[in-house]
Amino acid sequence: MDWLDHHTFMGMALAEAEAAYRAQEVPVGAVLLDAGGEVLARACNAPISRSDPTAHAEILVLREAAKALQNYRLPGTICYATLEPCSMCMGALLHARVSLLVFGAKDARAGAAGTVLDLSAVARFNHSIEVIGGVRAEECRQLLQRFFCERRAAGNMTSGEVPKRP
């Protein structure tokens, strides 16, 4: 997979994160490619707008691709995410048999691809995922920081949670 242009595909994920930002969702985006480098799905975080705690960008691209391919297994696929996935998303990536995860910013609170815990290569699991972190990390981190700084400045945050849209 050395032929992949991680910078370009992370740019697509960043465009999705920007869409989440504009929708007042936590700005995380994801893109899923097939083994040949074709885009299967793109999505941004949407738990607030969908009233669905599982509507993370990574989950949404897996759902879209699985539906399009009519298969819950997605071997050989590559997931680009602007933020290190949480344990829920890493679990879904493992169950889908994604081959490679490329993420931007580390998640110091919930990162499950090596920062808080590492679910990518647990010996007892029947699948592992190759992980490349830090691709366009500064851009990904800055977008998240801007989002949370704006929410705090507006007084819209209580208990660290993102407020519901008015």
Coordinates of C-alpha atoms in Angstrom, one line a residue:
M1 CA 0.0 0.0 0.0
D2 CA 3.0 2.2 -0.4
W3 CA 1.4 3.7 -3.5
L4 CA -1.3 5.5 -1.5
D5 CA -1.2 9.2 -1.2
H6 CA -2.1 9.5 2.5
H7 CA -2.0 13.3 2.3
T8 CA -4.7 13.5 -0.4
F9 CA -7.0 11.0 1.2
M10 CA -6.7 12.6 4.6
G11 CA -7.6 15.9 2.8
M12 CA -10.9 14.2 1.8
A13 CA -11.4 13.2 5.5
L14 CA -10.7 16.8 6.5
A15 CA -13.3 18.0 4.1
E16 CA -15.8 15.8 5.9
A17 CA -14.6 17.0 9.3
E18 CA -15.2 20.6 8.1
A19 CA -18.8 19.6 7.1
A20 CA -19.3 18.3 10.6
Y21 CA -17.9 21.5 12.0
R22 CA -20.4 23.6 9.9
A23 CA -23.2 21.3 11.2
Q24 CA -22.1 22.0 14.8
E25 CA -21.0 18.3 15.2
V26 CA -17.6 17.4 16.7
P27 CA -15.4 17.8 13.5
V28 CA -14.3 14.3 12.7
G29 CA -14.4 13.0 9.1
A30 CA -13.6 9.6 7.6
V31 CA -13.1 8.1 4.1
L32 CA -13.1 4.4 3.3
L33 CA -11.2 3.1 0.2
D34 CA -11.2 -0.3 -1.4
A35 CA -8.0 -2.2 -2.0
G36 CA -7.5 -0.5 -5.3
G37 CA -7.7 3.0 -3.8
E38 CA -11.3 3.8 -5.0
V39 CA -13.5 5.7 -2.5
L40 CA -16.3 3.5 -1.2
A41 CA -17.7 6.0 1.4
R42 CA -17.2 9.4 3.0
A43 CA -18.8 10.6 6.2
C44 CA -18.6 13.0 9.1
N45 CA -19.7 12.8 12.7
A46 CA -23.4 13.0 13.1
P47 CA -24.5 11.8 16.6
I48 CA -26.2 15.1 17.5
S49 CA -28.2 15.5 14.2
R50 CA -29.1 11.8 14.1
S51 CA -29.7 11.5 17.8
D52 CA -27.5 8.4 17.6
P53 CA -24.5 7.9 19.9
T54 CA -23.0 5.5 17.4
A55 CA -23.1 7.9 14.4
H56 CA -19.3 8.5 14.4
A57 CA -17.7 9.1 11.0
E58 CA -15.9 5.7 11.0
I59 CA -19.1 3.8 11.8
L60 CA -21.0 5.7 9.1
V61 CA -18.4 4.9 6.3
L62 CA -18.5 1.2 7.3
R63 CA -22.3 1.1 7.1
E64 CA -22.3 2.9 3.8
A65 CA -19.6 0.7 2.2
A66 CA -21.1 -2.5 3.6
K67 CA -24.5 -1.7 2.2
A68 CA -23.1 -0.8 -1.2
L69 CA -21.0 -4.0 -1.4
Q70 CA -23.7 -6.1 0.3
N71 CA -21.2 -7.5 2.6
Y72 CA -20.5 -6.8 6.3
R73 CA -16.9 -7.8 5.8
L74 CA -14.7 -5.2 4.1
P75 CA -11.3 -7.0 3.7
G76 CA -8.5 -5.0 2.0
T77 CA -10.1 -1.7 2.8
I78 CA -8.4 1.4 4.1
C79 CA -10.0 3.9 6.5
Y80 CA -8.8 7.5 6.8
A81 CA -10.0 9.3 9.9
T82 CA -9.1 12.7 11.1
L83 CA -9.1 11.6 14.8
E84 CA -7.8 8.4 16.3
P85 CA -10.8 6.2 16.6
C86 CA -12.4 5.4 20.0
S87 CA -12.9 1.8 21.2
M88 CA -16.3 1.5 19.6
C89 CA -15.0 2.5 16.2
M90 CA -11.9 0.4 16.5
G91 CA -14.1 -2.6 17.3
A92 CA -16.2 -1.9 14.3
L93 CA -13.1 -1.6 12.0
L94 CA -11.9 -4.9 13.4
H95 CA -15.2 -6.7 12.8
A96 CA -15.4 -5.3 9.3
R97 CA -11.8 -6.6 8.6
V98 CA -10.4 -3.3 7.6
S99 CA -6.8 -3.7 6.6
L100 CA -5.3 -0.3 7.2
L101 CA -6.2 2.6 9.4
V102 CA -4.7 6.0 8.8
F103 CA -5.5 8.7 11.3
G104 CA -4.6 12.4 11.8
A105 CA -4.7 13.6 15.4
K106 CA -4.2 11.5 18.5
D107 CA -7.1 11.3 21.0
A108 CA -5.6 11.7 24.4
R109 CA -9.0 10.9 26.1
A110 CA -10.3 8.0 24.1
G111 CA -7.8 6.9 21.4
A112 CA -8.0 3.1 20.9
A113 CA -5.2 2.8 18.2
G114 CA -2.3 3.3 20.6
T115 CA -2.8 6.5 22.6
V116 CA -5.1 5.4 25.5
L117 CA -5.2 1.7 24.5
D118 CA -4.3 -0.3 21.4
L119 CA -7.0 -2.5 20.0
S120 CA -5.3 -2.7 16.6
A121 CA -3.2 -5.8 17.3
V122 CA -4.6 -7.7 20.3
A123 CA -3.1 -11.2 20.0
R124 CA -6.3 -12.9 21.1
F125 CA -8.4 -11.2 18.4
N126 CA -8.8 -13.0 15.1
H127 CA -8.0 -9.8 13.1
S128 CA -5.5 -7.0 13.4
I129 CA -5.3 -3.6 11.6
E130 CA -2.2 -1.9 10.4
V131 CA -2.1 1.7 11.8
I132 CA -0.4 4.8 10.5
G133 CA -1.0 7.8 12.8
G134 CA -0.1 11.5 12.5
V135 CA -1.0 12.2 8.9
R136 CA -1.9 15.9 8.7
A137 CA -2.2 15.7 12.4
E138 CA -1.7 19.5 13.0
E139 CA -4.6 20.4 10.7
C140 CA -6.8 17.8 12.2
R141 CA -5.9 18.9 15.8
Q142 CA -6.4 22.6 15.0
L143 CA -9.9 22.0 13.6
L144 CA -10.9 20.2 16.8
Q145 CA -9.4 22.8 19.0
R146 CA -11.1 25.6 17.1
F147 CA -14.5 23.8 17.5
F148 CA -14.1 23.3 21.3
C149 CA -12.6 26.8 21.9
E150 CA -15.6 28.4 20.2
R151 CA -18.1 26.3 22.2
R152 CA -16.4 27.2 25.5
A153 CA -16.2 30.9 24.6
A154 CA -19.9 30.9 23.7
G155 CA -20.7 29.3 27.1
N156 CA -22.3 26.3 25.3
M157 CA -20.5 23.6 27.2
T158 CA -21.4 21.9 30.4
S159 CA -19.7 18.9 31.8
G160 CA -17.4 18.7 28.8
E161 CA -20.3 17.7 26.5
V162 CA -21.1 19.2 23.1
P163 CA -24.4 20.9 23.4
K164 CA -27.5 20.0 21.3
R165 CA -28.3 22.3 18.5
P166 CA -30.8 25.1 19.3

